[in-house]
PDB file of C-alpha atoms and ligand atoms in Angstrom:
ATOM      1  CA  UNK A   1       3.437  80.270 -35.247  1.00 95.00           C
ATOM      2  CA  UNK A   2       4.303  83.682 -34.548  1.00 97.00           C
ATOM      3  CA  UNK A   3       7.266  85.756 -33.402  1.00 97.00           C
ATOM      4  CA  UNK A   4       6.650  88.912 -30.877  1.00 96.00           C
ATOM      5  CA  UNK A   5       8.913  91.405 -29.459  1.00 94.00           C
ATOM      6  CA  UNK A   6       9.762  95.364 -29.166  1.00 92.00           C
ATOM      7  CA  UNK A   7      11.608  96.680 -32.307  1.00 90.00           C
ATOM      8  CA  UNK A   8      14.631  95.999 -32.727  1.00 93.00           C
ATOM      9  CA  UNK A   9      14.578  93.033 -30.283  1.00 96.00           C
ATOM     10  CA  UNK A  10      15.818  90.367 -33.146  1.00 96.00           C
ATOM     11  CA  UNK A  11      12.800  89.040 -34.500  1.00 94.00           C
ATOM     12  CA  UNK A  12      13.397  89.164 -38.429  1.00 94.00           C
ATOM     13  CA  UNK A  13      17.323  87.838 -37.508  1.00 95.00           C
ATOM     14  CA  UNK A  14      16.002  84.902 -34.926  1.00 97.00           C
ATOM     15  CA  UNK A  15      13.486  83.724 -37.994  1.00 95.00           C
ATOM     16  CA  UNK A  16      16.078  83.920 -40.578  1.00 94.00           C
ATOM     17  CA  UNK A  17      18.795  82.317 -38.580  1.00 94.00           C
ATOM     18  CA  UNK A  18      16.298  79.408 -37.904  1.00 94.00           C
ATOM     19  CA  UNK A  19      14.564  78.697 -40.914  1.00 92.00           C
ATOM     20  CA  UNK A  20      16.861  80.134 -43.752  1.00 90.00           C
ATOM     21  CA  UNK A  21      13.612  82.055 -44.653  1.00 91.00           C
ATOM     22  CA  UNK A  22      14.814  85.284 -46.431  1.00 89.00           C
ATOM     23  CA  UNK A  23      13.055  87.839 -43.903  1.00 90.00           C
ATOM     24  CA  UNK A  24      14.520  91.772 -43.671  1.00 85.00           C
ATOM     25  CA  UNK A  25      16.100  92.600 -40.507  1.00 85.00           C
ATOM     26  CA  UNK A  26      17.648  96.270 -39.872  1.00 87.00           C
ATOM     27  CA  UNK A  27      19.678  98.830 -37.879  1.00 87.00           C
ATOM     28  CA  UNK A  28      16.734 100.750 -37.032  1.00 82.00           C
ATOM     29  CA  UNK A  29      13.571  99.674 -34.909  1.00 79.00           C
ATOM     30  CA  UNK A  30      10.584  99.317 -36.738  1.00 80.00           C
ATOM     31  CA  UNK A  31      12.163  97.499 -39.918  1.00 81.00           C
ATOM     32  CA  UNK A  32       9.235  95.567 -39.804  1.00 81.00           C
ATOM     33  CA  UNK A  33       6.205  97.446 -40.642  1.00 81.00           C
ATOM     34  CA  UNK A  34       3.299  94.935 -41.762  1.00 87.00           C
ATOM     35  CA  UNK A  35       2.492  91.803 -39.915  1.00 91.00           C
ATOM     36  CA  UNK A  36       4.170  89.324 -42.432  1.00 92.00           C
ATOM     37  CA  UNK A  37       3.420  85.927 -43.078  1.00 94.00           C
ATOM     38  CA  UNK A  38       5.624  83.041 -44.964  1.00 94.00           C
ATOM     39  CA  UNK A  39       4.170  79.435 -45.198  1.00 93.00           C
ATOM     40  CA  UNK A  40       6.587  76.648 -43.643  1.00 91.00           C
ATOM     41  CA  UNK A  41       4.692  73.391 -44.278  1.00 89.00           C
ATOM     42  CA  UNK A  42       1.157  72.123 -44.501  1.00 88.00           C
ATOM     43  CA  UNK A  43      -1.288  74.242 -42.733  1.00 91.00           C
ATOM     44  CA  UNK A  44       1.681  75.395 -40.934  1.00 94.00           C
ATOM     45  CA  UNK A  45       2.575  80.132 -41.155  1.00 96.00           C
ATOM     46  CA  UNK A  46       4.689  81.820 -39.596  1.00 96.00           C
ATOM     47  CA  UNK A  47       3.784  84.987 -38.444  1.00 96.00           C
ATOM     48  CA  UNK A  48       6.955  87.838 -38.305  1.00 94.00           C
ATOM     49  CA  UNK A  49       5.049  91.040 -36.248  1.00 91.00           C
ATOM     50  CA  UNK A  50       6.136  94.164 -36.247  1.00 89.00           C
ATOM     51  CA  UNK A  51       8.118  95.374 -32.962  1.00 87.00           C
ATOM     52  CA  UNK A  52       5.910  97.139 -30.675  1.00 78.00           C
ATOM     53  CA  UNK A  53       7.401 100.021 -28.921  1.00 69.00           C
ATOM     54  CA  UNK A  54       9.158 103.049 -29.694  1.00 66.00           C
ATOM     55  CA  UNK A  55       9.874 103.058 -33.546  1.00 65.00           C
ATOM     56  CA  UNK A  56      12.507 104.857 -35.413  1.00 68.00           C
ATOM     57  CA  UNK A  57      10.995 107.775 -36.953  1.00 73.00           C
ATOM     58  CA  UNK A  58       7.755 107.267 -36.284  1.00 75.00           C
ATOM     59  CA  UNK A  59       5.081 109.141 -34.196  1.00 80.00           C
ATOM     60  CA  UNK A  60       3.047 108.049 -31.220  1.00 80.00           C
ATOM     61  CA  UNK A  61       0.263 107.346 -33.004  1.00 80.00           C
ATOM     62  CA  UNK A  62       1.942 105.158 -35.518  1.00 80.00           C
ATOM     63  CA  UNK A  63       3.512 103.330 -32.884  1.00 78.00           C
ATOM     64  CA  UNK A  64       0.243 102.498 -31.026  1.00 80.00           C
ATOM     65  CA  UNK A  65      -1.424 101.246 -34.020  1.00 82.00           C
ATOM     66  CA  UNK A  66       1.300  99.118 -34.354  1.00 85.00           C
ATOM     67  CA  UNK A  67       0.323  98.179 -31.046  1.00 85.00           C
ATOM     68  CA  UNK A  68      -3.259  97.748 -31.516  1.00 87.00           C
ATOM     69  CA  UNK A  69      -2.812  95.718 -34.625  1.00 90.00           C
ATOM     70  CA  UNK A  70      -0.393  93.178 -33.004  1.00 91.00           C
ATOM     71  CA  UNK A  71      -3.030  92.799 -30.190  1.00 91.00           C
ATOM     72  CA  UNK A  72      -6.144  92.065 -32.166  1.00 93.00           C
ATOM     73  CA  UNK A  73      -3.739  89.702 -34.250  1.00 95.00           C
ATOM     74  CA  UNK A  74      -2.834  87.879 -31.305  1.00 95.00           C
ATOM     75  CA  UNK A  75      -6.749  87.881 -29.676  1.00 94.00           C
ATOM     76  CA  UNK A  76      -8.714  87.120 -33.192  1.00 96.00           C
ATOM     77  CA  UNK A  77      -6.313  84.305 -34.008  1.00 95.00           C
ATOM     78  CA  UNK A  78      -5.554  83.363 -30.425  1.00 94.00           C
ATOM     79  CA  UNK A  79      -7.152  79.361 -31.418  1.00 94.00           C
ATOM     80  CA  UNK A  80      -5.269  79.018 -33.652  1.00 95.00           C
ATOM     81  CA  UNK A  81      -1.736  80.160 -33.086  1.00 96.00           C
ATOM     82  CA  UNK A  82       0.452  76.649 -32.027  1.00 96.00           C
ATOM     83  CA  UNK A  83       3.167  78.514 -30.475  1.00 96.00           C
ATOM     84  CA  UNK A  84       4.156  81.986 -29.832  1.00 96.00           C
ATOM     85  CA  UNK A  85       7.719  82.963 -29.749  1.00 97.00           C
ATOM     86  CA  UNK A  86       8.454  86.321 -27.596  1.00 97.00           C
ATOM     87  CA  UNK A  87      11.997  87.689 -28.207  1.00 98.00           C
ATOM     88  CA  UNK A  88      13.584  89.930 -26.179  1.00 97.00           C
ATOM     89  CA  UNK A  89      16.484  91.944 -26.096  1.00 97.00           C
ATOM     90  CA  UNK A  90      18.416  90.516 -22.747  1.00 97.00           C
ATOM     91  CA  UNK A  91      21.285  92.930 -22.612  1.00 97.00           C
ATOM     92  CA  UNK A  92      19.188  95.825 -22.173  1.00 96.00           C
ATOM     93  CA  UNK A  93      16.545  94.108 -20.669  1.00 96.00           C
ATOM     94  CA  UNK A  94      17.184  95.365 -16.820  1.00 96.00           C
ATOM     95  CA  UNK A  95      18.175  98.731 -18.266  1.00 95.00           C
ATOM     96  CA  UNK A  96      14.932  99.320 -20.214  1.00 93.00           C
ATOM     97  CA  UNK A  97      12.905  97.709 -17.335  1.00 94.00           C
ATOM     98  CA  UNK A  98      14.280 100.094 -14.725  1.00 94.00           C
ATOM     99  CA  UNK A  99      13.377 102.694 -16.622  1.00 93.00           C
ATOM    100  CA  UNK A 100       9.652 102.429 -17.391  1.00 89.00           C
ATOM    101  CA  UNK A 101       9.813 101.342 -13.433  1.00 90.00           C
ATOM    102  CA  UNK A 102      10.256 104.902 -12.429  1.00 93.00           C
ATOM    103  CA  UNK A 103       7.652 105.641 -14.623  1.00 91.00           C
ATOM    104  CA  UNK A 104       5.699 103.216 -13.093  1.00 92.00           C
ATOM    105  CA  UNK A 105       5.013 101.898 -16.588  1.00 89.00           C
ATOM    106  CA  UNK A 106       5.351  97.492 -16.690  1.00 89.00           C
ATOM    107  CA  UNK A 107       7.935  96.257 -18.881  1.00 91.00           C
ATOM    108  CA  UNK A 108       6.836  95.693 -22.464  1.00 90.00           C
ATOM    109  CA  UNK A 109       8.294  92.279 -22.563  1.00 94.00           C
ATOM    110  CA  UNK A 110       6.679  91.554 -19.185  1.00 93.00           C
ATOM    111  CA  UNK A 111       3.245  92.810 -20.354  1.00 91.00           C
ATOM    112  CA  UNK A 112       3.353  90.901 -23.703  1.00 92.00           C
ATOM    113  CA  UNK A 113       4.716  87.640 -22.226  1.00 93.00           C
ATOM    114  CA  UNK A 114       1.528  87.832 -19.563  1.00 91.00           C
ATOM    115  CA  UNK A 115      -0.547  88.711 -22.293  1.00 92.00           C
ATOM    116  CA  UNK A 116       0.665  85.374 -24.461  1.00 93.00           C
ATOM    117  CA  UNK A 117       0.050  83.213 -21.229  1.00 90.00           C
ATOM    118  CA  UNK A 118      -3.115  84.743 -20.668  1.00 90.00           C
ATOM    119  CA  UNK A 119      -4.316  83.958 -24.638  1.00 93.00           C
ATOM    120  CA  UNK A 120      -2.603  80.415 -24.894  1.00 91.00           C
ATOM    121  CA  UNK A 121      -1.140  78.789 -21.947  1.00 83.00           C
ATOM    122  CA  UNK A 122       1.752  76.867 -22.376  1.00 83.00           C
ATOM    123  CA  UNK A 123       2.023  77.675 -26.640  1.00 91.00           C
ATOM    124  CA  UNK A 124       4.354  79.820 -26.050  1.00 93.00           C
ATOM    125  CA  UNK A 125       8.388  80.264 -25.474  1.00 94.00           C
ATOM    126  CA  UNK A 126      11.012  83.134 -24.573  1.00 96.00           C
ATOM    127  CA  UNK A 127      14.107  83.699 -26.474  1.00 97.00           C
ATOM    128  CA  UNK A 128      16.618  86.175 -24.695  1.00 97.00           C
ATOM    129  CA  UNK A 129      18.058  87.218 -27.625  1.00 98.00           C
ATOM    130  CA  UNK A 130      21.568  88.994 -27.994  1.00 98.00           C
ATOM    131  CA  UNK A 131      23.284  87.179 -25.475  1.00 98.00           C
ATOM    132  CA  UNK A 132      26.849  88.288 -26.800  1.00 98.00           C
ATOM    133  CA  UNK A 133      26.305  92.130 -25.967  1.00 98.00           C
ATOM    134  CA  UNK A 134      25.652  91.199 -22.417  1.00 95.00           C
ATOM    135  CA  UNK A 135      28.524  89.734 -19.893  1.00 94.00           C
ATOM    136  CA  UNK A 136      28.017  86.450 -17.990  1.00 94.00           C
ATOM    137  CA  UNK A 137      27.005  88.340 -14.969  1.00 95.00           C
ATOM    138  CA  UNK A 138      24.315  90.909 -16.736  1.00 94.00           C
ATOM    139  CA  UNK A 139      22.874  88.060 -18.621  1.00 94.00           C
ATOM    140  CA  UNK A 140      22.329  85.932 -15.428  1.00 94.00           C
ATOM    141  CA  UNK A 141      21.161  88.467 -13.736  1.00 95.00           C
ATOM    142  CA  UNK A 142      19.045  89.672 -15.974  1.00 96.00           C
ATOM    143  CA  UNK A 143      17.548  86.155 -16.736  1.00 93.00           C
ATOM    144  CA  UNK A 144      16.517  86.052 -12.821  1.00 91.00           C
ATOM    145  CA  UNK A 145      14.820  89.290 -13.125  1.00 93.00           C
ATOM    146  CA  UNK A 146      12.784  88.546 -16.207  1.00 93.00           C
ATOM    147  CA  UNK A 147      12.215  85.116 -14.244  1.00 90.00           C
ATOM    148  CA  UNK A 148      10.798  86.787 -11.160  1.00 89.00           C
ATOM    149  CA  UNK A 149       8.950  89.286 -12.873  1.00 91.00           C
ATOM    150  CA  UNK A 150       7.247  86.356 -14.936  1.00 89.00           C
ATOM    151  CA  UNK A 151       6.447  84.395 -12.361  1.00 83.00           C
ATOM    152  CA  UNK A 152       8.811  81.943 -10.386  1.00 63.00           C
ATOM    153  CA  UNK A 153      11.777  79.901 -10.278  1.00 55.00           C
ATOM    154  CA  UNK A 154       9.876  76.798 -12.203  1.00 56.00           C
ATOM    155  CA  UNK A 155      10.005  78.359 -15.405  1.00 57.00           C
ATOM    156  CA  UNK A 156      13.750  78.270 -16.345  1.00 50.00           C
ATOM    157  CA  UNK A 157      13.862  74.425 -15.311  1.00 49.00           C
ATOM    158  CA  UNK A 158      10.663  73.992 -17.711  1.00 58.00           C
ATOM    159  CA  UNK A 159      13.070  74.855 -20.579  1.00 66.00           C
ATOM    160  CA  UNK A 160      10.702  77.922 -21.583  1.00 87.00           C
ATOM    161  CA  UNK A 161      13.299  81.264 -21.606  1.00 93.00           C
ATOM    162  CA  UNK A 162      15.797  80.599 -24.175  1.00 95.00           C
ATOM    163  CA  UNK A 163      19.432  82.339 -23.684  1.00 96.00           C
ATOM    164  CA  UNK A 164      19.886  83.126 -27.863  1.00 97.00           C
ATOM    165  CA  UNK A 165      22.199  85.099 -30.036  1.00 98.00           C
ATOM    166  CA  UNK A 166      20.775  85.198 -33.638  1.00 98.00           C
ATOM    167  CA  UNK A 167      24.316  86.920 -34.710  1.00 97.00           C
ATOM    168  CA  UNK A 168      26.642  84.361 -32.796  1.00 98.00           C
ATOM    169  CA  UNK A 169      24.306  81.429 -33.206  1.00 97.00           C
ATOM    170  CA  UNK A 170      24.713  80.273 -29.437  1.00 97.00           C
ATOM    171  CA  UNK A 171      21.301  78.744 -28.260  1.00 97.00           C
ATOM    172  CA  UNK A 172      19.973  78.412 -31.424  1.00 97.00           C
ATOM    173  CA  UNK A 173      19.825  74.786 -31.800  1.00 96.00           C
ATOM    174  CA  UNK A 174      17.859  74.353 -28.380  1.00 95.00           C
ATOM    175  CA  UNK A 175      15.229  77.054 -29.407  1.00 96.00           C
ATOM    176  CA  UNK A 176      15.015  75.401 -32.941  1.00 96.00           C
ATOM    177  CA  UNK A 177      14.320  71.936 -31.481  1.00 94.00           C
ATOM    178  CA  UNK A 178      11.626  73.328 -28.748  1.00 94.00           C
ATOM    179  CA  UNK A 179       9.959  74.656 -31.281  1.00 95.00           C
ATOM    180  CA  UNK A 180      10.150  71.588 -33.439  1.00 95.00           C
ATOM    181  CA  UNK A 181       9.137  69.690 -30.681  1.00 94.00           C
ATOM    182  CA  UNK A 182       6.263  71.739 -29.626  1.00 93.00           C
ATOM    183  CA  UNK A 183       4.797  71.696 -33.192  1.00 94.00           C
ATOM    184  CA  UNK A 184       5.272  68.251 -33.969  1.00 94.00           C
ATOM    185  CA  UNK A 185       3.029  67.946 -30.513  1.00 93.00           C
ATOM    186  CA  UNK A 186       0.420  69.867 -32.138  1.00 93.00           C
ATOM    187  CA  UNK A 187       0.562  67.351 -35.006  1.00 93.00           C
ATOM    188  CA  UNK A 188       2.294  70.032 -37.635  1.00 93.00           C
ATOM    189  CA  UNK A 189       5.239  69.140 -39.927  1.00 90.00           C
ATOM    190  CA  UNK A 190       7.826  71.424 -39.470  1.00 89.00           C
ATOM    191  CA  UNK A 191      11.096  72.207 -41.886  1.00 84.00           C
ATOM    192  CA  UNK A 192      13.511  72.648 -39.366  1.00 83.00           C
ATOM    193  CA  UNK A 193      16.794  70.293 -39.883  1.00 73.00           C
ATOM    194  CA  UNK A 194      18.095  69.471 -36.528  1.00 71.00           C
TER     195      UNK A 194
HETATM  196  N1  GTP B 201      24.630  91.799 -31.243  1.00 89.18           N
HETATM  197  C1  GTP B 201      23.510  91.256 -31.701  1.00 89.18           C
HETATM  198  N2  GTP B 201      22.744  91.915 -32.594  1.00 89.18           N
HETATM  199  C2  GTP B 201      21.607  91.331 -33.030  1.00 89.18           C
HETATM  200  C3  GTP B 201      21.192  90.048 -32.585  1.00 89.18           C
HETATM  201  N3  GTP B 201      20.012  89.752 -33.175  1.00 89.18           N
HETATM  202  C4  GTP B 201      19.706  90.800 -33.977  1.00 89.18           C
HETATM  203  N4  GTP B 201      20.661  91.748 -33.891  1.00 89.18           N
HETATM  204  C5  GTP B 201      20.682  93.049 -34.588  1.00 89.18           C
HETATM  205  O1  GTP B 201      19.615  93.829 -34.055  1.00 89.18           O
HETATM  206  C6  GTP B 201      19.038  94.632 -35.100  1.00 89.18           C
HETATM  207  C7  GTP B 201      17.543  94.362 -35.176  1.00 89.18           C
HETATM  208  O2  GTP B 201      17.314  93.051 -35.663  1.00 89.18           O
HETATM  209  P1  GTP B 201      15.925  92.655 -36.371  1.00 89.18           P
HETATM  210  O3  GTP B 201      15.992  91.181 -36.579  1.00 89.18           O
HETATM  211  O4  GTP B 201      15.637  93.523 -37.527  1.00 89.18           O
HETATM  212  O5  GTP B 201      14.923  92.995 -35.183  1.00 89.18           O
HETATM  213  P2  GTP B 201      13.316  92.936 -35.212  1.00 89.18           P
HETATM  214  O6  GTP B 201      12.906  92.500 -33.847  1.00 89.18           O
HETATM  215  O7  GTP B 201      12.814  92.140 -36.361  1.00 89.18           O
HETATM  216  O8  GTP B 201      12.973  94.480 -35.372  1.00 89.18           O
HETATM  217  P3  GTP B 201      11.650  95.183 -35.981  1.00 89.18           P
HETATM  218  O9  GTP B 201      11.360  94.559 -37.293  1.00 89.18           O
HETATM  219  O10 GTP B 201      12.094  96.600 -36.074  1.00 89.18           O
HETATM  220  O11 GTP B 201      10.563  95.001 -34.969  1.00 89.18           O
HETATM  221  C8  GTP B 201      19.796  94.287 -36.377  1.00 89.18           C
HETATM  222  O12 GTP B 201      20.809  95.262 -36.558  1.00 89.18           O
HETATM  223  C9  GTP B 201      20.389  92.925 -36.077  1.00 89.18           C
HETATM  224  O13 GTP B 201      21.566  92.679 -36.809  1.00 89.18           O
HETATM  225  C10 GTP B 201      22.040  89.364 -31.643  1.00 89.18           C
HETATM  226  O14 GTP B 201      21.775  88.256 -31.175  1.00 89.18           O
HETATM  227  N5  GTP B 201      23.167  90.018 -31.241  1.00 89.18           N
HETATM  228 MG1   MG B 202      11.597  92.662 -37.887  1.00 89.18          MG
END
């Protein structure tokens, strides 16, 4: 299983929050440096990646091998990842969208969430992570947006986008048992207490 996302998004907190695993989160993007693994069950890793995206002190080129290495991860091990997890930071989300618009550049959470379709189908969620720093009405509208930019109205009924705060907790318990759920599928044992 593996967790994706820009810096900063929430990955390291979302993993610790749901498996108690003791995994270094930080202030500044790119806390995560080194794709880094930590064995939940029986045949069963999970995967933290480094954000990809602009990094805290760190050049361009850094920040595209980051890149590069978090693609060939995800396309050398593509059969067999059970479920991808791509976190996102929701209360900046139409912000930092909007911006790489007028650049014409695609969203990075758009491009990676296409990319994670593309590799595995349906092994794979959304958590919209940091739901507190966002008001009702940003966070709904935001949630439409990424919707629509993913692809259609179906999705949020499919229980695939998950509204999460890894600092308040809210949402936590339905991402935990999707995941669950989704593993168990795939015939893994997970050590998630629900
Ligand atoms: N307000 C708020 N802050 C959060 C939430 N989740 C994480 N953070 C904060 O966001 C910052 C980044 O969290 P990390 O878990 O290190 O993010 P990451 O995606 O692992 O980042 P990289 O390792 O740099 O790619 C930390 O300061 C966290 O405390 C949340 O739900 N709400
Ligand atoms: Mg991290």
């Amino acid at each position: 299983m593996v967790f994706t996302g820009r810096p900063n998004a929430g990955k390291s907190s979302i993993i610790r929050a749901i498996t108690g695993l003791n995994v270094a989160s930080g202030k500044r993007p790119g806390t995560t440096r080194r794709i880094s693994e930590y064995s939940l069950s029986k045949g069963l890793t999970l995967v933290d990646m480094p954000g990809y995206g602009r990094l805290t002190g760190a050049s361009r080129r850094t920040e595209d091998g980051v890149k590069d290495e978090v693609l060939e991860f995800l396309e050398s091990n593509a059969g067999e990842i059970a479920l991808a997890v791509h976190v996102l930071d929701i209360s900046t989300f139409r912000e930092v969208t909007r911006r790489l618009e007028r650049k014409g550049i695609i969203s990075v959470d758009v491009e990676m969430i296409l990319l994670l379709r593309d590799l595995l189908d349906e092994g794979h969620l959304v958590a919209a992570n940091k739901v507190d720093k966002a008001d009702h009405d940003e966070r709904e509208e935001a949630l439409v947006e990424l919707e629509a930019l993913i692809g259609g109205e179906q999705i949020l009924s499919l229980g695939y986008i998950f509204p999460v705060s890894a600092r308040t907790g809210e949402g936590l318990g339905e991402l935990k048992s999707a995941i669950h759920t989704r593993l168990v599928a795939k015939g893994f044992r997970t050590p998630f207490r629900l």
